[in-house]
Coordinates of C-alpha atoms and ligand atoms in Angstrom, one line a residue:
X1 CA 56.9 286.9 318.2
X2 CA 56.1 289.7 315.8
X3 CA 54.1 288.9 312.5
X4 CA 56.1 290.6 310.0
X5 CA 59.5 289.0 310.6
X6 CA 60.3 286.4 308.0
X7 CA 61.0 282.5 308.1
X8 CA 62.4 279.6 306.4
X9 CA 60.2 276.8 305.9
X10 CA 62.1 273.8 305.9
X11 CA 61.6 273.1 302.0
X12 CA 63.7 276.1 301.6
X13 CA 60.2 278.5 300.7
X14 CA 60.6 281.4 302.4
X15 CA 57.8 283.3 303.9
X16 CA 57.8 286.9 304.2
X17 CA 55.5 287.4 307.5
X18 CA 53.5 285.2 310.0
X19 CA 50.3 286.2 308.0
X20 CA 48.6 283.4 306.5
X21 CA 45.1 283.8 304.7
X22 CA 43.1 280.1 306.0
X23 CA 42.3 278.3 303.5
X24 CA 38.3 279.2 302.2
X25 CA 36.2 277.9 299.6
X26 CA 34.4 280.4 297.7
X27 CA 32.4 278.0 296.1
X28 CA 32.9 280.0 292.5
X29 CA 34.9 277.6 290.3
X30 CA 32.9 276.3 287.1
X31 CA 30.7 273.3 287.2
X32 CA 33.5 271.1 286.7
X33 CA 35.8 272.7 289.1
X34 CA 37.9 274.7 286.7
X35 CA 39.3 278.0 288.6
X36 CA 36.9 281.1 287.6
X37 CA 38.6 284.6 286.6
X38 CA 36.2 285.9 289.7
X39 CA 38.0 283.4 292.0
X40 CA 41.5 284.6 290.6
X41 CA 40.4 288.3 291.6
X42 CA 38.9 287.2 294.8
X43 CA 42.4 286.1 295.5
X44 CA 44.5 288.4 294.0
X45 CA 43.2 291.2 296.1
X46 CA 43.2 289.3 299.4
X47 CA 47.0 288.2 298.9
X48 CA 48.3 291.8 299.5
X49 CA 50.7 292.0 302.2
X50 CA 50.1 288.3 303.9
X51 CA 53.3 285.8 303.9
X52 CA 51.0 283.0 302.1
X53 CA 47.6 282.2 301.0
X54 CA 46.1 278.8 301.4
X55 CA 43.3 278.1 298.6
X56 CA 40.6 276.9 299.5
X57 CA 40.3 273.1 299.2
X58 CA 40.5 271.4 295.8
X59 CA 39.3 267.7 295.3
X60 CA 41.8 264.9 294.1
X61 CA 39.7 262.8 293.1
X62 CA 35.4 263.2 291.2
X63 CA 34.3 261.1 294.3
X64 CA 36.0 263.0 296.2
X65 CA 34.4 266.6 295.2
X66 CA 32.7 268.0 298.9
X67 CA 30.0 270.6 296.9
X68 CA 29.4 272.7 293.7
X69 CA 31.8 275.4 292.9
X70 CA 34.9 273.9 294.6
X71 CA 38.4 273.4 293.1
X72 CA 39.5 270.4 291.2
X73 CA 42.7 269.1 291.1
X74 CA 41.8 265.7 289.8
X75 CA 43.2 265.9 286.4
X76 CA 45.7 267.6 284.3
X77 CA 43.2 269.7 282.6
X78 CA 42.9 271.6 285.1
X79 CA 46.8 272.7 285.1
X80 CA 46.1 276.0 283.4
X81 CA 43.5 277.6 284.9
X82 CA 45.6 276.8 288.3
X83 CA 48.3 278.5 286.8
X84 CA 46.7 282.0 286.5
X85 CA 45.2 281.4 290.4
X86 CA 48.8 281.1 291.5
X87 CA 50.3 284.1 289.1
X88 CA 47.5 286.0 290.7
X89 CA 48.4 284.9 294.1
X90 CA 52.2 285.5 293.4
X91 CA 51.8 289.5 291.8
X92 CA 51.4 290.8 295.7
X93 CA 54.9 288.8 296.8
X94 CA 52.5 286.2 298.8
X95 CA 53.5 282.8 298.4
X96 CA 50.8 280.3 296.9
X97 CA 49.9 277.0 299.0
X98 CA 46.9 275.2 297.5
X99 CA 44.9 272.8 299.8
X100 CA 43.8 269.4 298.4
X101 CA 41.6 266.6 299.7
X102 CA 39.1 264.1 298.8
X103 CA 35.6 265.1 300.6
X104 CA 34.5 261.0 301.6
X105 CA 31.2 261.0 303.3
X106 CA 31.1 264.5 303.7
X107 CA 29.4 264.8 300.2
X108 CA 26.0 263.6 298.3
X109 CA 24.9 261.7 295.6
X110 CA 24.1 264.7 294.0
X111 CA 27.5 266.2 293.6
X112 CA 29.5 263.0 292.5
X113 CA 26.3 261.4 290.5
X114 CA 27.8 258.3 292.6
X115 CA 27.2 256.5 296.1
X116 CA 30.3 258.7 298.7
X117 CA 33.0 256.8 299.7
X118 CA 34.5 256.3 303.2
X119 CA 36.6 254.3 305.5
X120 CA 33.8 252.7 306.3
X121 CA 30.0 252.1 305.5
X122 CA 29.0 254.4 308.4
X123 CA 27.1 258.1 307.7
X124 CA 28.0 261.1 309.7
X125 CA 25.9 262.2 312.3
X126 CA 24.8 265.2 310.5
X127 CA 21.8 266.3 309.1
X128 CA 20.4 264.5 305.7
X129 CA 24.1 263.1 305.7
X130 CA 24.2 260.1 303.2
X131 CA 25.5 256.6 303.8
X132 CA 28.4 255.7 302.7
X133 CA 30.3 252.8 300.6
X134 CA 33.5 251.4 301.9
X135 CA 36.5 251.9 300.2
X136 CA 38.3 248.7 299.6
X137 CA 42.1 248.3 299.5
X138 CA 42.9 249.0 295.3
X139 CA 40.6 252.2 295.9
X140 CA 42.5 253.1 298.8
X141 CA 45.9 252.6 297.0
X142 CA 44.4 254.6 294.4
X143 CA 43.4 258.0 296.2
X144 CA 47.2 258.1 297.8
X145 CA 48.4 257.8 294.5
X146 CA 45.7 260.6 293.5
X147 CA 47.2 262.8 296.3
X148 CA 50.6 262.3 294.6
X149 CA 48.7 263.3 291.2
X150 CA 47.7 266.2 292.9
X151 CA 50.9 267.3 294.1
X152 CA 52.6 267.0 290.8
X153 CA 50.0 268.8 289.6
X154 CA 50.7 272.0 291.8
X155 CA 54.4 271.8 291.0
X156 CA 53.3 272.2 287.4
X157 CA 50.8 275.1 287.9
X158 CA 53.6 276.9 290.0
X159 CA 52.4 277.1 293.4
X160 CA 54.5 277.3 296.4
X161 CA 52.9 274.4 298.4
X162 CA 50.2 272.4 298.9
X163 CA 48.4 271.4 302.2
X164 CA 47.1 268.3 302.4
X165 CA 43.7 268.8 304.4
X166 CA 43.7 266.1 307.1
X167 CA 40.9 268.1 308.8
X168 CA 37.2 269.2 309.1
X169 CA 36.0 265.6 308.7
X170 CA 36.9 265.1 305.7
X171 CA 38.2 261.6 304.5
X172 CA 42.0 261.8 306.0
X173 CA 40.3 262.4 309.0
X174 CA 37.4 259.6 308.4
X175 CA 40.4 257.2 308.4
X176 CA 41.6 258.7 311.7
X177 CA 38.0 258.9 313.6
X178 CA 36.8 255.8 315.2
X179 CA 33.3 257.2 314.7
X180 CA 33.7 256.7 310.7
X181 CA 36.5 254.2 310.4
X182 CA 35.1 250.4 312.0
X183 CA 37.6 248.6 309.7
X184 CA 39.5 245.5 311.1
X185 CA 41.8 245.1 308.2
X186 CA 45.3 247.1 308.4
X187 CA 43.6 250.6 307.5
X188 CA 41.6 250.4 310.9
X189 CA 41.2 249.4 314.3
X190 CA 44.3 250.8 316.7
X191 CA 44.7 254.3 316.2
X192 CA 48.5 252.7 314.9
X193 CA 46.3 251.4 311.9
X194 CA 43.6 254.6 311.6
X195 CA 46.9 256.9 311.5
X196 CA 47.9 254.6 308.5
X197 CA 45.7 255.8 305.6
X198 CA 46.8 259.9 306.5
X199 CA 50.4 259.0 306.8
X200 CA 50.3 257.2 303.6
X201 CA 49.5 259.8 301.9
X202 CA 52.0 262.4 303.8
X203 CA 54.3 260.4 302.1
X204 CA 53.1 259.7 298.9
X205 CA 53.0 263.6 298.7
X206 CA 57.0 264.7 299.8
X207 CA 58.3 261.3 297.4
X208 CA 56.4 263.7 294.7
X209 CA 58.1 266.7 295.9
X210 CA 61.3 264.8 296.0
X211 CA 60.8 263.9 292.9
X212 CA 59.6 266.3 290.4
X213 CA 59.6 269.9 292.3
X214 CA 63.4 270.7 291.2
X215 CA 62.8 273.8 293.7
X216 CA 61.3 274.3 297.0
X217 CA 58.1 273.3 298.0
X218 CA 56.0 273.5 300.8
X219 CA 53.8 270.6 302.6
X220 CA 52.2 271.6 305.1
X221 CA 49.3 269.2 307.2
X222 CA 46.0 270.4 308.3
X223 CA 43.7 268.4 311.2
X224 CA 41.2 269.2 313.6
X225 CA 42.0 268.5 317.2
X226 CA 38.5 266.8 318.6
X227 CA 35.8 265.4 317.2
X228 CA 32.5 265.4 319.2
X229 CA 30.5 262.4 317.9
X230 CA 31.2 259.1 320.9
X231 CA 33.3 256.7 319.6
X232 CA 35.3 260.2 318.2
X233 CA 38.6 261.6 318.1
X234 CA 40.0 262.6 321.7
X235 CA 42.3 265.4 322.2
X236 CA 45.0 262.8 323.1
X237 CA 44.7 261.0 319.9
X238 CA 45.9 264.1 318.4
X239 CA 48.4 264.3 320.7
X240 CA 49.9 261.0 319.4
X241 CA 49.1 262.1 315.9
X242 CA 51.2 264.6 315.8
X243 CA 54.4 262.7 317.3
X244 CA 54.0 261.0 314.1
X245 CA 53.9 263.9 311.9
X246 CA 56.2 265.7 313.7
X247 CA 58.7 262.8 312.4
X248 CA 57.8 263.2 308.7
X249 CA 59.4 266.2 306.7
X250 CA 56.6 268.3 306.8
X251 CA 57.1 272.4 306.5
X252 CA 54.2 273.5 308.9
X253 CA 51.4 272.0 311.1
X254 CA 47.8 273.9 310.7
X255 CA 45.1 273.4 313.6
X256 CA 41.7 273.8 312.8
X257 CA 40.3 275.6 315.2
X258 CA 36.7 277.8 315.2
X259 CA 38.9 280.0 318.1
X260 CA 43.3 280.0 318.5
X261 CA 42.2 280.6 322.2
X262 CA 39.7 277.6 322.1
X263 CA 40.4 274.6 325.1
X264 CA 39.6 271.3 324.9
X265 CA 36.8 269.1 325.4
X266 CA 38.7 267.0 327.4
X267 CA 39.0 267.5 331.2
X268 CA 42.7 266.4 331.4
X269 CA 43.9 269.1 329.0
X270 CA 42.7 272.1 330.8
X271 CA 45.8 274.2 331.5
X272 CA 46.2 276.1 328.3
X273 CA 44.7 276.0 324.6
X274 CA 44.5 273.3 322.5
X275 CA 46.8 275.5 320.4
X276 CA 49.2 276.2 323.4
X277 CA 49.7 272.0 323.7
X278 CA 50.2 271.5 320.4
X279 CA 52.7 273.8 319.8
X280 CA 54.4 272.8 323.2
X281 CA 54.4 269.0 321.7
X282 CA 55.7 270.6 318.6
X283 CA 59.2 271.5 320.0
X284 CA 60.1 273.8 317.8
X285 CA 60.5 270.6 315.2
X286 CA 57.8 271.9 313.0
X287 CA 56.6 275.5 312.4
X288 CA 52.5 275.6 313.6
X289 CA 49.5 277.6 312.2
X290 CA 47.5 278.2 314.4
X291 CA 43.3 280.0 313.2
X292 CA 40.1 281.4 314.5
X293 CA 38.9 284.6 315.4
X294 CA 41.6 286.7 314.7
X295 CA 39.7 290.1 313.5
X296 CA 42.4 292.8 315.3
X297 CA 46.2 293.4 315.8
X298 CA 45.6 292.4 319.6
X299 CA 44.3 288.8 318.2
X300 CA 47.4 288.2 316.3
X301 CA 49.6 289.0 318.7
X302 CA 47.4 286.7 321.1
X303 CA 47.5 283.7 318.6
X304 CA 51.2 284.3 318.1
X305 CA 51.9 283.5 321.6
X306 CA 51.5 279.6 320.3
X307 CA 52.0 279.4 316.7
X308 CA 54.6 280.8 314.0
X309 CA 52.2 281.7 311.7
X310 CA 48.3 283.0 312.1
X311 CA 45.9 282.1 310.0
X312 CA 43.1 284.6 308.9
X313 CA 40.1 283.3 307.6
X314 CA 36.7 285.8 307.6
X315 CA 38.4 288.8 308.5
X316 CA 40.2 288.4 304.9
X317 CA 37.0 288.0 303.5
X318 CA 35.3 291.8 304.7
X319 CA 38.8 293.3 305.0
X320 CA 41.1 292.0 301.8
X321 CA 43.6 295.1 303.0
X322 CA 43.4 294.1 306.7
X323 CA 47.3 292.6 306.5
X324 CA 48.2 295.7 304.9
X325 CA 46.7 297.7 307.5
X326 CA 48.6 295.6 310.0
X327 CA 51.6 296.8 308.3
X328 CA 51.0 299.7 307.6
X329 CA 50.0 300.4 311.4
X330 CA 46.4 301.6 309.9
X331 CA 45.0 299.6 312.3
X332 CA 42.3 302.2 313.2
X333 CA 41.1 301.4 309.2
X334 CA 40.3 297.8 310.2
X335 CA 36.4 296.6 309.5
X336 CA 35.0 295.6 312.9
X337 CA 31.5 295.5 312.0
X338 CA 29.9 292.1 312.2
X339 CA 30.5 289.4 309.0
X340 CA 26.8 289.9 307.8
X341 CA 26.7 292.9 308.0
X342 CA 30.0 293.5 306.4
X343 CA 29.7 291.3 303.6
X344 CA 26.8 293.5 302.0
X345 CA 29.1 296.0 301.4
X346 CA 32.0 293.8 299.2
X347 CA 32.3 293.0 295.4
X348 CA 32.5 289.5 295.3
X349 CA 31.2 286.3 293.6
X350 CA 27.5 285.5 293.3
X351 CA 27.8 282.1 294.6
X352 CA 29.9 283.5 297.1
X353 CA 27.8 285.6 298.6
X354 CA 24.5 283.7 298.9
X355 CA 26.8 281.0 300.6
X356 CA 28.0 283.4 303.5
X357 CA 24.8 285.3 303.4
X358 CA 23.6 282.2 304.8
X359 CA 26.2 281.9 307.0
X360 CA 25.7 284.7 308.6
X361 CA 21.6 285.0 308.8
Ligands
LIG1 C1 33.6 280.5 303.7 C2 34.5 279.6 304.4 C3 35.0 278.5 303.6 C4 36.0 277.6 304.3 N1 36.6 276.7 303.5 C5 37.5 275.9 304.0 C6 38.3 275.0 303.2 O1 38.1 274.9 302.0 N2 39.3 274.3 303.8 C7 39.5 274.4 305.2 O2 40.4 273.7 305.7 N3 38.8 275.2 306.0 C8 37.9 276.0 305.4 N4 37.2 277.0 306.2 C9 37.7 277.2 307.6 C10 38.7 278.3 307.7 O3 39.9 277.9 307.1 C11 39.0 278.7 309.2 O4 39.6 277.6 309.9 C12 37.8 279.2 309.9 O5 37.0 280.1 309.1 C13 38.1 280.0 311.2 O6 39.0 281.1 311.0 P1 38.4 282.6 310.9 O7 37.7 282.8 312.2 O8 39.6 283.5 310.8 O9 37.5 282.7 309.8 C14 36.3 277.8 305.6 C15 35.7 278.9 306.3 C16 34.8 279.8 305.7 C17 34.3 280.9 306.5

């Protein structure tokens, strides 16, 4: 498949290439989550020349903001600011998808000034991670109406899209995990009743679109194929996951992966990449992003093999012109040198860098 041919998402938005920029916070918004003119500028000059870029993640919820510095979408305030992130987006001819999620567990006292929420009482198995309070069934009820908030939201503030991030363990995926959802009511126990919570909100999110969009817009799904933790998510609960997205209306799938080549944990799926099954199990029925790694022209061609679109995360971040260098066939003009070492050379947000700088160390 070659990366600059175009395609119809099945909203009707129409991407101009198969290069997507992942979706990365860059932990620079305001204290209270409102968009920065330094995180409009970070994106404006990545957008050049890529199909779409996905934001990074914006919270839907206050308990459900992951750190300092990210994006909020919890409330119509923040409308306007959003609105000059996805002009600035739109000048290059990129289309805008914004991702939103609610953190759970994966966030502190600290940053909410409240006890985190999950599925259920249960803290990750992460360093100083905190314990958790269990949602119960209004709250529940209320952060899939939040999603729908958030949707109308991005409508409103003119993006293109929103993907609704089911992955990285945040809470979607805290529903789906037996690790951090014990529940025995209807929100837990089978993976039938795990898959309820994500699905739930799927749908909350297209009866928005349908709704109130009056013009096509993109929802696209984000998850993470294993989890590591035992009880955890196996690479065949995916599997059956995505049956069930693949029956809602969804424009694209988006696999989180660390590497597009990476293979599973599991000894049963040892053929081909987790990307490579997905995207077989996929059918054609829904376009797939596939991530991770991709730093050259040989990489996207490579990651293409088993997606329709390729993501590009860190490269974006040392190299905003690498898609137009793609293009352009300057691909001998392409930063190779390593992230840390690259990332001393950029202009880019305070915040910003200290974050990847310790990334990176
Ligand atoms: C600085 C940084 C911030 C990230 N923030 C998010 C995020 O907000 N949402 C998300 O789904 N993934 C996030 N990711 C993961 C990326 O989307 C991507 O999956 C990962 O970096 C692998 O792709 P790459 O090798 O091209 O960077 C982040 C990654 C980085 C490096």
């Amino acid at each position: 498949m070659k990366f600059n041919e175009s395609l119809a998402l099945r909203s009707g938005v129409v991407l101009r290439n198969r290069l997507v920029m992942a979706p990365m916070t860059i932990v620079s918004s305001f204290h209270d989550g409102t968009v920065t003119k330094e995180e409009i500028q970070h994106y404006a000059m990545r957008s050049k020349g890529l199909g779409a870029v996905i934001t990074g993640t914006a919270n839907v919820t206050d308990n459900g903001k992951g750190w300092p510095g990210e994006l909020t979408i919890a409330t119509d305030e923040a409308i306007g600011a959003l609105t000059q992130l996805s002009e600035g987006i739109h000048q290059s001819g990129a289309k805008a998808i914004l991702q939103i999620f609610h953190a759970g567990r994966m966030t502190s006292q600290k940053t909410i000034g409240e006890q985190p929420v999950s599925a259920s009482a249960f803290a990750a198995e992460i360093p100083n991670a905190e314990q958790p309070r269990e949602l119960d069934n209004f709250e529940i009820e209320a952060i899939i109406e939040a999603f729908g908030q958030a949707t109308r939201r991005a409508i409103a503030a003119g993006f293109d899209g929103v993907e609704i991030h089911g992955a990285n363990t945040y809470l979607l995926q805290q529903f789906f995990s037996p690790h951090s959802n014990r529940r025995t009511d209807e929100w837990g126990g089978s993976l039938e009743k795990r898959a309820k919570f994500p699905l739930a909100v799927i749908d909350r999110v297209l009866a928005e679109v349908k709704n109130t969009a009056g013009r096509p817009f993109a929802v696209g799904y984000r998850l993470s194929p294993v989890e590591i933790t035992e009880p955890g998510i196996k690479f065949e609960d995916t599997l059956w996951l995505v049956e069930q997205l693949k029956a809602k209306e969804l424009d694209y799938l988006h696999l989180s992966l660390k590497h597009f080549g990476r293979k599973s944990n599991d000894k049963n799926y040892q053929d081909k990449s987790e990307l490579a099954y997905i995207h077989d199990a996929l059918k054609g029925r829904v376009p797939l992003i596939g991530v991770g790694g991709v730093r050259s022209l040989e990489d996207v061609e490579g990651l293409l093999e088993n997606a329709e679109f390729a993501a590009i995360g860190q490269q974006l971040l040392i190299d905003p012109e690498f898609a137009v260098k793609l293009i352009a066939k300057r691909t001998d003009e392409i930063i190779s040198k390593p992230f840390g070492e690259a990332i001393q050379d950029l202009p880019m947000p305070h915040p910003m860098f200290k974050y990847l700088e310790k990334r990176y160390q």
